[in-house]
Short mmCIF file of C-alpha atoms and ligand atoms in Angstrom, two decimals:
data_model
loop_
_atom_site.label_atom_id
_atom_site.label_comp_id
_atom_site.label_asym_id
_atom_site.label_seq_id
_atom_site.Cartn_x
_atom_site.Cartn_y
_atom_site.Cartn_z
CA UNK Q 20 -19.73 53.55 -83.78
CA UNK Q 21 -20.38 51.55 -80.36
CA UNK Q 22 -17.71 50.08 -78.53
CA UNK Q 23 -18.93 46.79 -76.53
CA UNK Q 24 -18.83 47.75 -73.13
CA UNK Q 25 -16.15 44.88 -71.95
CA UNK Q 26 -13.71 46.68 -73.96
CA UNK Q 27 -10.43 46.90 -72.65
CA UNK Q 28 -11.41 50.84 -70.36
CA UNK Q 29 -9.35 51.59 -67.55
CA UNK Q 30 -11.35 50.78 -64.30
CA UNK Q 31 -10.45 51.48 -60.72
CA UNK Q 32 -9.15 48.08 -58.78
CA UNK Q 33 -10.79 48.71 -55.71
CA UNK Q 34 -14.14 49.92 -53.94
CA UNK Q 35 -11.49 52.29 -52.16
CA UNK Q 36 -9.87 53.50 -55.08
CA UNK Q 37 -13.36 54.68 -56.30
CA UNK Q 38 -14.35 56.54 -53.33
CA UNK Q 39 -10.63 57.78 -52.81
CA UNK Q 40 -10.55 58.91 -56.18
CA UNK Q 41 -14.09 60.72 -56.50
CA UNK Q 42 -13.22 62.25 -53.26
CA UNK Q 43 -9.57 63.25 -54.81
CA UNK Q 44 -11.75 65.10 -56.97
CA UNK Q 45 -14.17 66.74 -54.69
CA UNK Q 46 -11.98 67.72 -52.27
CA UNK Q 47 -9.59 70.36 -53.09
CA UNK Q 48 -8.88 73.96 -53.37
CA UNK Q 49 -12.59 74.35 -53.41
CA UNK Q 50 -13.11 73.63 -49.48
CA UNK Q 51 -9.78 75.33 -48.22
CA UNK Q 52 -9.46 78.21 -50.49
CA UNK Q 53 -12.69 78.49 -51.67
CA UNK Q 54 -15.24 78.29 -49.47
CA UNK Q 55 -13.85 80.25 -46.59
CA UNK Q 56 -13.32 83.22 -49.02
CA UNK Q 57 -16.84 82.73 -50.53
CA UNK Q 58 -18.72 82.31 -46.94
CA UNK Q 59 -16.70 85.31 -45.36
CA UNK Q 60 -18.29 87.67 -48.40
CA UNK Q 61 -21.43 86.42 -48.53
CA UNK Q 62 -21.99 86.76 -44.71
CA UNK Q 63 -21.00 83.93 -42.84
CA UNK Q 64 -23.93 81.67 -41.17
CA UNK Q 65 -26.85 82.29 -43.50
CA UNK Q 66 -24.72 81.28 -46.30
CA UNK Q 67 -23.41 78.13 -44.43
CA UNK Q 68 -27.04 77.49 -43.84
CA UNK Q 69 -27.78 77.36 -47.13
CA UNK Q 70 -24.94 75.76 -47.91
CA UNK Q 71 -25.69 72.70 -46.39
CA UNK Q 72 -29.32 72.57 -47.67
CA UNK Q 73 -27.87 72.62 -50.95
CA UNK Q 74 -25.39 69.67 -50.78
CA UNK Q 75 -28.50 67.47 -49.65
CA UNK Q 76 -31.38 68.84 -51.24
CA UNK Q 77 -29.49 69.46 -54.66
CA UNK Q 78 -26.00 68.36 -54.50
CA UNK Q 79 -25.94 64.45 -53.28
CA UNK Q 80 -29.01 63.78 -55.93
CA UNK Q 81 -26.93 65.61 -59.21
CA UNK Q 82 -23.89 63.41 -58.00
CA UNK Q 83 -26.06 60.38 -57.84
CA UNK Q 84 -27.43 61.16 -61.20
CA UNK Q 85 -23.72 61.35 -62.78
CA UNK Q 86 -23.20 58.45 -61.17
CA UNK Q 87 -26.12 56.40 -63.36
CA UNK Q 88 -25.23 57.89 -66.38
CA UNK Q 89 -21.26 57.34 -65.93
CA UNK Q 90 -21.50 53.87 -64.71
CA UNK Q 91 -24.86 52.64 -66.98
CA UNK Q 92 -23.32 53.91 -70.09
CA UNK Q 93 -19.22 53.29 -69.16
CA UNK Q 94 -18.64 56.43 -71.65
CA UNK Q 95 -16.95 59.85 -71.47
CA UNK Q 96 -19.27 62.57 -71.12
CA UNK Q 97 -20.14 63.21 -74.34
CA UNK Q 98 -20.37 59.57 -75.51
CA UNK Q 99 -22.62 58.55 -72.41
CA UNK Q 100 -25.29 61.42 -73.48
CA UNK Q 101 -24.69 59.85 -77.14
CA UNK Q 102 -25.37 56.02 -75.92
CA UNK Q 103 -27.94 56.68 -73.29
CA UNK Q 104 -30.13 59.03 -75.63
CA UNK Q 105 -29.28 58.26 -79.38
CA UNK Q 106 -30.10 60.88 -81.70
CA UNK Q 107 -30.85 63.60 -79.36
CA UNK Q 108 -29.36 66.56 -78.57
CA UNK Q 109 -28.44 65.91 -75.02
CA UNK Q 110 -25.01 65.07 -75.94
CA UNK Q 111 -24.67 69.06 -75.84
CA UNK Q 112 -24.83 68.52 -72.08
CA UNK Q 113 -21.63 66.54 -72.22
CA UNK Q 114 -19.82 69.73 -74.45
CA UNK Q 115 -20.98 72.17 -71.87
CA UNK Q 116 -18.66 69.88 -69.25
CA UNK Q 117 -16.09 70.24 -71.49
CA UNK Q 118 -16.08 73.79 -71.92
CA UNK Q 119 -16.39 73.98 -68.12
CA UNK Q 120 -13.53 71.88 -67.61
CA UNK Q 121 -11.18 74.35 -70.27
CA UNK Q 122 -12.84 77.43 -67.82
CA UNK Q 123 -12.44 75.59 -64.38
CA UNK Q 124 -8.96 74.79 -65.23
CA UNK Q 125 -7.64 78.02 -66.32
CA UNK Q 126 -8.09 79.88 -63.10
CA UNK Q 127 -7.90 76.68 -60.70
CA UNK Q 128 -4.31 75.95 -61.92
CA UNK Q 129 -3.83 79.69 -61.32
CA UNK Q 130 -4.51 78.96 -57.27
CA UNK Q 131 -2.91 75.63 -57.57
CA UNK Q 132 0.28 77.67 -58.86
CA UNK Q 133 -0.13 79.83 -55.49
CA UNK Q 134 0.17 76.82 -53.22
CA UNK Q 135 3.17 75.83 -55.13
CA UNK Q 136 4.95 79.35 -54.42
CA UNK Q 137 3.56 79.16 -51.05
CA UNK Q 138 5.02 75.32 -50.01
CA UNK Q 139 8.13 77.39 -52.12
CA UNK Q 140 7.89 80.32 -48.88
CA UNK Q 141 7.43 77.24 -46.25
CA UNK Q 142 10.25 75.74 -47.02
CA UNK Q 143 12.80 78.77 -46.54
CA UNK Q 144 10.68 79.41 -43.13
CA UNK Q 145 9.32 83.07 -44.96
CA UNK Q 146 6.18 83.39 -43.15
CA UNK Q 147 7.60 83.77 -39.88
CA UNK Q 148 7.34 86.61 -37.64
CA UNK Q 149 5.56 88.30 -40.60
CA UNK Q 150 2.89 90.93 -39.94
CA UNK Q 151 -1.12 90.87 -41.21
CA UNK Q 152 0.14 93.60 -43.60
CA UNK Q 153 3.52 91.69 -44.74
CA UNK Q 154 1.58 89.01 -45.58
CA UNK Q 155 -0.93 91.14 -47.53
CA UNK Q 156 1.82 92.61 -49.44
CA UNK Q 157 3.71 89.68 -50.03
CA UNK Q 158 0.68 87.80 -52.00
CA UNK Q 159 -0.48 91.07 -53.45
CA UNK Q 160 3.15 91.16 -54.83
CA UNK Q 161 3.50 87.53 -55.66
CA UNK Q 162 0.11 87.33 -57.24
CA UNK Q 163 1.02 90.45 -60.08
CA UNK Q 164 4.24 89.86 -60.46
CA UNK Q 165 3.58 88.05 -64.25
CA UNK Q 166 5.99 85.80 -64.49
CA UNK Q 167 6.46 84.04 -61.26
CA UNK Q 168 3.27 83.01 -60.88
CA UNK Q 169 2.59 82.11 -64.39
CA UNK Q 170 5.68 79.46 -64.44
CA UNK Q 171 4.14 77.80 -60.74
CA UNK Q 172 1.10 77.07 -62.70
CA UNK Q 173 2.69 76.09 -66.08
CA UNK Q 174 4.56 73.55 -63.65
CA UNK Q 175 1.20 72.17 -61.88
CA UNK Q 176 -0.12 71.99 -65.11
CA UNK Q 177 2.66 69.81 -66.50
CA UNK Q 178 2.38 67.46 -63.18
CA UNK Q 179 -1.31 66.99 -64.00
CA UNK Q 180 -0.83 66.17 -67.61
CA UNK Q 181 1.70 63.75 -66.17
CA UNK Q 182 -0.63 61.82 -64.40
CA UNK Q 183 -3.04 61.95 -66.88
CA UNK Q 184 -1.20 60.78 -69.54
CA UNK Q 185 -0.43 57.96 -67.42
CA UNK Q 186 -3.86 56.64 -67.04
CA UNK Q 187 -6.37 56.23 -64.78
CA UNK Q 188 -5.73 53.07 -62.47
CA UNK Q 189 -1.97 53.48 -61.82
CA UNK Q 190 -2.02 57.79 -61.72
CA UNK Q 191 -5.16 58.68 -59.97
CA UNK Q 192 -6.04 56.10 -57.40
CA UNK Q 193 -2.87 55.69 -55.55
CA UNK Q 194 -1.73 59.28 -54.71
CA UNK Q 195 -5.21 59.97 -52.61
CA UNK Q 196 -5.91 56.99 -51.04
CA UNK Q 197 -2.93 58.26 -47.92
CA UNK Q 198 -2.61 61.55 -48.37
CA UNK Q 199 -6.22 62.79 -47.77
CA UNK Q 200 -6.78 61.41 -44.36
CA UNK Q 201 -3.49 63.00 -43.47
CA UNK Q 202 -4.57 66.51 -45.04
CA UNK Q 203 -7.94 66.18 -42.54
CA UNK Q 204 -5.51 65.60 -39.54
CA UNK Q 205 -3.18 68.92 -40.02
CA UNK Q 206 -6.53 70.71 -40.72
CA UNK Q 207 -8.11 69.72 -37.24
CA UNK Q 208 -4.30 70.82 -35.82
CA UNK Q 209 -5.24 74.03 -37.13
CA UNK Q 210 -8.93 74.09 -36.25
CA UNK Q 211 -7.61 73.42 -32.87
CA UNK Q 212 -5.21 76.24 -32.62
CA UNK Q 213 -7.36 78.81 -34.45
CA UNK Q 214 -10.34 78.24 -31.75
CA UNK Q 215 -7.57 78.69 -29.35
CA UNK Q 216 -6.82 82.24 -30.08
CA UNK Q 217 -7.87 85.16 -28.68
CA UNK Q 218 -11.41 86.58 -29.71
CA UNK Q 219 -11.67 82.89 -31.73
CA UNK Q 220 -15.14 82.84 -30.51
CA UNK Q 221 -16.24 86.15 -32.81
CA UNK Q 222 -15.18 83.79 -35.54
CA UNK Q 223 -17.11 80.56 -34.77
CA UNK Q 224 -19.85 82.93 -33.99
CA UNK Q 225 -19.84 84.81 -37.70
CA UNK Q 226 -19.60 81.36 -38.89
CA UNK Q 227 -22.14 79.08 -37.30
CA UNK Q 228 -24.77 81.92 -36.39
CA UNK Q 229 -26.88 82.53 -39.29
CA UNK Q 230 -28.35 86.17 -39.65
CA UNK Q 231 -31.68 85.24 -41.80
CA UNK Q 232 -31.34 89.03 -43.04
CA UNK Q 233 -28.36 88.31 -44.95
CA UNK Q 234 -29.63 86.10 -47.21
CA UNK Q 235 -30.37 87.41 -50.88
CA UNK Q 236 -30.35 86.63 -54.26
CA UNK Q 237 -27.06 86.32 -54.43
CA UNK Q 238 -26.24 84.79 -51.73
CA UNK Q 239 -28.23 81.69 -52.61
CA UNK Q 240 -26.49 81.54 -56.10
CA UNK Q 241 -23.12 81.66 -54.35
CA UNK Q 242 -24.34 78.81 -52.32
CA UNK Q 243 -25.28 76.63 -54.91
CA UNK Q 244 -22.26 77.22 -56.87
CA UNK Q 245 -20.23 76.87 -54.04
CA UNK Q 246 -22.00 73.46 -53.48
CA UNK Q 247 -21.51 72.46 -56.93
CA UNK Q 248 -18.26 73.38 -57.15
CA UNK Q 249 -16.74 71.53 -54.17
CA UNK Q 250 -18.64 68.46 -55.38
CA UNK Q 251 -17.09 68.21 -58.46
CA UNK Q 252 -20.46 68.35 -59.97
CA UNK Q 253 -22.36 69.47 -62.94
CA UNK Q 254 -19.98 69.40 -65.59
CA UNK Q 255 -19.06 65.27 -66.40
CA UNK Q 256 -16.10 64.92 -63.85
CA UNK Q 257 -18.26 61.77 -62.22
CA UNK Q 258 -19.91 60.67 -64.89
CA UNK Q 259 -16.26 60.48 -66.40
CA UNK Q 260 -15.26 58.64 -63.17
CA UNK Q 261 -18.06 57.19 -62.50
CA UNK Q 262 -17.94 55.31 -65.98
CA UNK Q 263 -14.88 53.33 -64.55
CA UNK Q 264 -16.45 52.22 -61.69
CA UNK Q 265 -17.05 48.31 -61.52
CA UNK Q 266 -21.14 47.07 -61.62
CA UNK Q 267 -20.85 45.94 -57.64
CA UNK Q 268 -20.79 49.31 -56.40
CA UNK Q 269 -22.78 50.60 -54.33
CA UNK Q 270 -23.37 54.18 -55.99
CA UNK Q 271 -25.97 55.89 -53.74
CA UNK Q 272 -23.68 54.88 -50.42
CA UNK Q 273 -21.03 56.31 -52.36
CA UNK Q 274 -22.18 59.24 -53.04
CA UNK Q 275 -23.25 59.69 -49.73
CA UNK Q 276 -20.30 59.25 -47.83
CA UNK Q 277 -17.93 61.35 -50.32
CA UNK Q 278 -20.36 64.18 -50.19
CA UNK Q 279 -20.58 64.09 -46.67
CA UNK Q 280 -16.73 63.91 -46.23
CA UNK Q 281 -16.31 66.85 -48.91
CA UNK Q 282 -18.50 68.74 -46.84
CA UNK Q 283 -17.07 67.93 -43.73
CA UNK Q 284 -13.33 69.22 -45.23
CA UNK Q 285 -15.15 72.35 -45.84
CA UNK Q 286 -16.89 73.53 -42.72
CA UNK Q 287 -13.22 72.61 -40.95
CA UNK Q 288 -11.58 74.75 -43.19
CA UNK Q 289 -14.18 77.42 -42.16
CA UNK Q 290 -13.45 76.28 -38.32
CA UNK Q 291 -9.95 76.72 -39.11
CA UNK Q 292 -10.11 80.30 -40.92
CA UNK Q 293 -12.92 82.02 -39.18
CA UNK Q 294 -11.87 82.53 -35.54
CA UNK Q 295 -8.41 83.21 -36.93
CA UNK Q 296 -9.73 85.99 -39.21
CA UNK Q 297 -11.15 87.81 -36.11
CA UNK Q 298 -8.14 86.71 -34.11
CA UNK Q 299 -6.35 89.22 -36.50
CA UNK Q 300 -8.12 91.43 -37.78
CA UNK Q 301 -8.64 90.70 -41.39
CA UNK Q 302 -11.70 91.33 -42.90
CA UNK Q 303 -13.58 88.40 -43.67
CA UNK Q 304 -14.77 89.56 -47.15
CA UNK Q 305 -10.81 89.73 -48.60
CA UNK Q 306 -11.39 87.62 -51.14
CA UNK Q 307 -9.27 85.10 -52.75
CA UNK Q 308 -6.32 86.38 -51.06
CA UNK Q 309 -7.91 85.52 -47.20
CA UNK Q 310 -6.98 81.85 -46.54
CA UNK Q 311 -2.91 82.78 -47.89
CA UNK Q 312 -3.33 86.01 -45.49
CA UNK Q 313 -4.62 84.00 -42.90
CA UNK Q 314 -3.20 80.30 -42.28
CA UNK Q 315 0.50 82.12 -42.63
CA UNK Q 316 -0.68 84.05 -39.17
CA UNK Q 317 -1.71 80.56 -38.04
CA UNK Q 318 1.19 78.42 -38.52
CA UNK Q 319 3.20 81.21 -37.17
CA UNK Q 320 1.21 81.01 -33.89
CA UNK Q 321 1.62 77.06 -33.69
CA UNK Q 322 4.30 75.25 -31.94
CA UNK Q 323 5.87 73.47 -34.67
CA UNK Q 324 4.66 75.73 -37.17
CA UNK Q 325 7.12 74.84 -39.81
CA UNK Q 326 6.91 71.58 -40.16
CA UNK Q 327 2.60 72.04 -40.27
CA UNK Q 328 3.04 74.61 -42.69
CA UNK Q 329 5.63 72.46 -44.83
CA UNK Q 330 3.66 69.86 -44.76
CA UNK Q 331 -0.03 70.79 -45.14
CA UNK Q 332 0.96 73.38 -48.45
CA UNK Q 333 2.76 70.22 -49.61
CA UNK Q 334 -1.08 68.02 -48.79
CA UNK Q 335 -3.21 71.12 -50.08
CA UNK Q 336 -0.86 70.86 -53.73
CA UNK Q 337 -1.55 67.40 -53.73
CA UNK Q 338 -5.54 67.85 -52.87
CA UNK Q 339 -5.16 70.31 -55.76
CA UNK Q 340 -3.57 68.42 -58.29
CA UNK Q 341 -6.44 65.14 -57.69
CA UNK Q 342 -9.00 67.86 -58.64
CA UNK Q 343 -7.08 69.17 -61.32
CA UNK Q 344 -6.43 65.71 -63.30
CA UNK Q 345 -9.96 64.67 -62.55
CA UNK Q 346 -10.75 67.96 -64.67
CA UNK Q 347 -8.31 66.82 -67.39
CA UNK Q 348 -9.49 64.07 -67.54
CA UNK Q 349 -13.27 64.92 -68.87
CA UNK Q 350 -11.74 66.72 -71.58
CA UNK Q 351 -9.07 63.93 -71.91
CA UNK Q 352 -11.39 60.72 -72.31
CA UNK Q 353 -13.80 62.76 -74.71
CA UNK Q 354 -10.95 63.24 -77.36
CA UNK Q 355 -9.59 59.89 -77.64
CA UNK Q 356 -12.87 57.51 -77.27
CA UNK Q 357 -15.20 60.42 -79.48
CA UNK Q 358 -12.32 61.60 -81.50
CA UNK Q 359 -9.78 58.02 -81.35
CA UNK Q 360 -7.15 60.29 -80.91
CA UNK Q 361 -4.33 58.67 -78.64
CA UNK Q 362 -4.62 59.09 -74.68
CA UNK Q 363 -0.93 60.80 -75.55
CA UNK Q 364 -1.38 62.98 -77.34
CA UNK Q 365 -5.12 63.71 -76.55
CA UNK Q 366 -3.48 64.82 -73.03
CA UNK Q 367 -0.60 67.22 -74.56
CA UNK Q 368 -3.45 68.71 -77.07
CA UNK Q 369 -5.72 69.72 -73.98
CA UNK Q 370 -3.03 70.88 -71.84
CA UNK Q 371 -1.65 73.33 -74.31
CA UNK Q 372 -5.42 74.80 -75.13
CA UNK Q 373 -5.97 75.17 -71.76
CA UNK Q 374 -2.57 76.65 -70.38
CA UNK Q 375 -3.21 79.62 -73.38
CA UNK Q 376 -6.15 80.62 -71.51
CA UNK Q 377 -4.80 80.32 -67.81
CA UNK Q 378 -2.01 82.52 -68.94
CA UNK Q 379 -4.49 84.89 -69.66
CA UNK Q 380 -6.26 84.27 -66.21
CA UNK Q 381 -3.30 84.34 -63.95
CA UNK Q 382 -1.81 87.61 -65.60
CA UNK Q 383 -5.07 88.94 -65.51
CA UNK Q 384 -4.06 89.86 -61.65
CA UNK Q 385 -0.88 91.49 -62.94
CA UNK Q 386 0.12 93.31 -65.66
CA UNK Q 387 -2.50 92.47 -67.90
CA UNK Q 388 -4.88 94.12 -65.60
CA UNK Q 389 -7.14 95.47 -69.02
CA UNK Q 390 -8.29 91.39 -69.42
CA UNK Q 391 -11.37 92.22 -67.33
CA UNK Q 392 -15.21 91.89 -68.24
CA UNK Q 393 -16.97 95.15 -66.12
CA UNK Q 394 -14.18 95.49 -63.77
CA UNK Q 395 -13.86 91.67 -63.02
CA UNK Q 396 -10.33 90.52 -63.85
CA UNK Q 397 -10.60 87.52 -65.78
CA UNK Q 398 -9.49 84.97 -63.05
CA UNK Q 399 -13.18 86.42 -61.16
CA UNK Q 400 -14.59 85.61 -64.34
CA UNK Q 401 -13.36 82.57 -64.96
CA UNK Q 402 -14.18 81.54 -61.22
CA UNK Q 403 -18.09 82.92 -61.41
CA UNK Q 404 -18.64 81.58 -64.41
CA UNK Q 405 -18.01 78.41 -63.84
CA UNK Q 406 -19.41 78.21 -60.49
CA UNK Q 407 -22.33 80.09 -60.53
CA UNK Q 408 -23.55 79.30 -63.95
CA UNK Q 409 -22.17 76.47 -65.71
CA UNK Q 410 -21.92 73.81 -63.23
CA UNK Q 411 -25.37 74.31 -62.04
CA UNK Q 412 -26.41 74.62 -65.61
CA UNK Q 413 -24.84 71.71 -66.06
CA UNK Q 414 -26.63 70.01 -62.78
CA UNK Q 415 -29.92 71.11 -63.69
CA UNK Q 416 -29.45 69.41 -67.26
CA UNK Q 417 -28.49 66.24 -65.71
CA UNK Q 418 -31.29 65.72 -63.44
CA UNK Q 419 -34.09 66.44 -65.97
CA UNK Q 420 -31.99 63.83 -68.08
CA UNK Q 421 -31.93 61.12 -65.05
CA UNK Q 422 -35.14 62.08 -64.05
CA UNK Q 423 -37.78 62.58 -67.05
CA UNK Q 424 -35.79 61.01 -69.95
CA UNK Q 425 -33.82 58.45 -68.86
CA UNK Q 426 -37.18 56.92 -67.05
CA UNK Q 427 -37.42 55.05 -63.36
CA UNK Q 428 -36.87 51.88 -65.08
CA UNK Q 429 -33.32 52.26 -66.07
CA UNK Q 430 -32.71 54.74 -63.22
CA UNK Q 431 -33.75 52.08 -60.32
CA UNK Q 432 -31.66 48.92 -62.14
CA UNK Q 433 -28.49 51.41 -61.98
CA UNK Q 434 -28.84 52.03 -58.53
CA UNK Q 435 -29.91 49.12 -57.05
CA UNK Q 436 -27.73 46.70 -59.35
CA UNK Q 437 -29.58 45.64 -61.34
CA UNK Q 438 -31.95 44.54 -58.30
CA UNK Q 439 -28.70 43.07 -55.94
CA UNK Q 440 -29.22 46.11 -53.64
CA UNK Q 441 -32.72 47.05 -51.81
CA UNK Q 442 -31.77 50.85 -52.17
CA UNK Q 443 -34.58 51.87 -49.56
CA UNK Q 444 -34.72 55.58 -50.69
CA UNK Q 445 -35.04 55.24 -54.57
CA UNK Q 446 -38.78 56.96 -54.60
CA UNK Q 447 -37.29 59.94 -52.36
CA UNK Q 448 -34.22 60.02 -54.98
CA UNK Q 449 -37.00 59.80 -58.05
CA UNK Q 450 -39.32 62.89 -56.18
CA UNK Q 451 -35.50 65.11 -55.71
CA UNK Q 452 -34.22 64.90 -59.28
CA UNK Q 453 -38.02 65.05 -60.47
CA UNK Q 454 -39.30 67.70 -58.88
CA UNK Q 455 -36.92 69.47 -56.11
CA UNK Q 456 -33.85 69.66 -57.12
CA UNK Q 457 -34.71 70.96 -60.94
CA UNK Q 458 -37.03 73.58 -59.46
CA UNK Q 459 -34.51 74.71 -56.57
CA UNK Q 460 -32.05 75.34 -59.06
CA UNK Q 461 -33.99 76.89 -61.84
CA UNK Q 462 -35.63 79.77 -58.99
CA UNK Q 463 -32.39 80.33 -57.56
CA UNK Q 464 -31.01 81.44 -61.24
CA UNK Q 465 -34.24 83.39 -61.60
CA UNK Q 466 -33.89 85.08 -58.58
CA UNK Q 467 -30.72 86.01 -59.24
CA UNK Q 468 -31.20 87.70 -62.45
CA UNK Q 469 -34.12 89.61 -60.37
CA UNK Q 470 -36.78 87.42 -62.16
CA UNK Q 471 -38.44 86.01 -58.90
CA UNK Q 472 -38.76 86.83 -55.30
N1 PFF D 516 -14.23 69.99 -56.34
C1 PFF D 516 -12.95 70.59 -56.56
C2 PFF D 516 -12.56 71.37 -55.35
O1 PFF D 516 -13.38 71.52 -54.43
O2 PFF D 516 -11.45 71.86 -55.30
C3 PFF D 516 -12.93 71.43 -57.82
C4 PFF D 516 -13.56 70.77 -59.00
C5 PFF D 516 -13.07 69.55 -59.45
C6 PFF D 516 -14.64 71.35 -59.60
C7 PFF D 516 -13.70 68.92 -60.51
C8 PFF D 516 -15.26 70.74 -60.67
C9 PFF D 516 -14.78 69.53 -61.11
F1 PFF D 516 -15.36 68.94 -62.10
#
């Protein structure tokens, strides 16, 4: 059943809404919480390194390539597989998103739940004067305590069904075009005062020095996960976006920019932690607990420390909650333009599935310690799977589609508009998604299951 493509979509109203919203997507817990706790156990500079060889060498070429199939086909991930490639199987690409987007959620709305309790702790001024070890207990506490921290997420769950459910032009755009410059400012306040501390340069030093010998198998796989996840790529998020983004666009600028500016959120965030991490002496390789150990011990250090802290767990929610619905929203525009079920109640259908399983993930920290897979609670799991296998799955799908199905033709008109734009580096783009990028990703998952190297 096709659908002609002027038919009535939502579409984003401006060129800033686009790249406000893709970047609301990109940027979130993934570069604050995230990637400081994934860098600190995986070493530090080697895994920055290859961090950053990832986002260009892999990274801005998959977005690009979600990009051409959102906007070329104007579909939801599964229908743009089904349009693009009729009667193939790729369309199984566009299920593997979705099934991403039911895993990503469960244990990101766990975290996004943690911010919620921690803005909660801001408020009534409880991080100050409060010890390394205080603050250790107090999240070890919080975080198994069942209930609690089960309702926080239930809540940021309902708020991103909210927005959802209202649609794409009026919900997403406007809450990130303000608030994520802002969030960049209070993180460079921090940055500041963390490289101010005492023994701060121990910190800058684990992070920007790379020791070569560090680097392993699975290190790189942490890389590139880390690199897809903070991208928001691999699993249909932009080529659900991307499909309401107007013909005029200039996608490979775009993707550009909002890479580089996800990126650029992340390695502050790393400024910001590191040096304070040695400042204190926390171990670098805590885990998911070490940035809500560790920017507590900031703030408390800052002059005006309360209002920073009030107001950047209030920015980091909201940073959250434009990843979260741009998750939703995959699964979202699937069931009502595949399924013609109503945006409604296509909203309140994937909520519900997906709040049964990050009950199981958040209480997987607590009481229901026995939901674990070979000692991994199932939050971990939830949080390697997705990264380190299904998005770049996902990624590595997508460029042999762009790149050896969807053919140079159709790939060329996309980006340059149809011929408008002189996009200079098309060939170089045509070589990464032929050759590189598909080959990067596919050694790195065959190292890592000891196949190679
Ligand atoms: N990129 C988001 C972050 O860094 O927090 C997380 C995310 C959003 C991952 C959307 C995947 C996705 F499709």
């Amino acid at each position: 059943m096709s659908t002609p493509l002027t038919s009535k979509r939502d579409s984003f109203g401006s060129k800033i809404g686009v790249i406000a919203a893709v970047s609301g997507s990109a940027i979130g817990l993934g570069n604050i919480w995230r990637f400081p706790y994934v860098t600190g156990e995986n070493g530090g500079g080697a895994f920055l390194l290859v961090y950053l060889s990832f986002i260009l060498l892999i990274g801005i070429p998959v977005m690009l390539s979600e990009f051409v199939i959102g906007r070329r086909s104007q579909r939801n991930t599964v229908g743009a597989f089904k349009k693009l490639a009729p009667r193939t199987p790729w369309h199984i690409v566009g299920f593997l998103g979705i099934i991403a987007s039911f895993v990503i959620l469960a244990f990101y709305t766990t975290v996004s739940g943690w911010t919620l309790e921690y803005l909660f702790i801001s408020i009534k001024n409880g991080f100050s004067g409060k010890s390394e070890a205080d603050l250790v207990t107090q999240f070890n506490t919080f975080t198994s305590s069942g209930l609690r921290p089960v309702l926080w997420q239930l809540l940021f769950m309902f708020f991103t069904a909210f927005i959802v459910f209202k649609g794409i032009k009026n919900g997403i755009e406007k809450y990130t075009k303000i608030l994520m410059p802002i969030l960049l400012l209070i993180i460079i306040a921090l940055c500041i005062r963390s490289v101010t501390l005492p023994d701060a340069g121990k910190g800058l030093t684990f992070l920007f020095r790379p020791d070569f010998s560090k680097i392993t198998g699975k290190v790189l796989l942490e890389a590139l996960g880390q690199a897809f996840f903070s991208l928001s790529i691999g699993m249909g998020t932009l080529i659900t976006y991307s499909s309401y983004i107007n013909k005029k666009e200039n996608l490979s600028t775009a993707a550009i920019s909002i890479s580089l500016a996800d990126t650029l959120i992340a390695v502050l965030a790393g400024v910001a932690i590191f040096p304070a991490v040695f400042a204190f002496g926390i171990s670098p390789n805590e885990g998911p607990s070490l940035v809500f150990i560790t920017l507590p011990l900031i703030f408390d250090q800052m002059i005006g420390g309360y209002f920073f802290s009030l107001i950047f767990f209030i920015l980091l929610s909201i940073a959250a909650l434009t990843s979260t619905i741009s998750i939703l929203e995959v699964a979202v525009a699937y069931l009502s333009e595949e399924l013609h079920i109503s945006r409604k109640k296509a909203t309140i259908a994937a909520s519900l599935a997906i709040s049964v399983f990050g009950i199981g993930s958040t209480m997987s920290l607590g009481s229901w310690n026995w939901l674990s897979i070979n000692g991994l609670s199932l939050f971990d799991c939830f949080d390697k799977l997705s990264a380190n296998i299904l998005l770049p799955l996902g990624g590595l799908l997508i460029v042999i589609f762009v790149g050896w199905f969807l053919g140079k033709d159709q790939v060329f008109d996309e980006i340059s508009n149809g011929g408008k734009l002189k996009a200079r580096l098309r060939w170089v783009y045509l070589f990464i998604i032929k050759f590189i990028a598909p080959i990067a990703i596919a050694l790195v998952f065959l190292n890592s299951i000891g196949l190679f190297l």
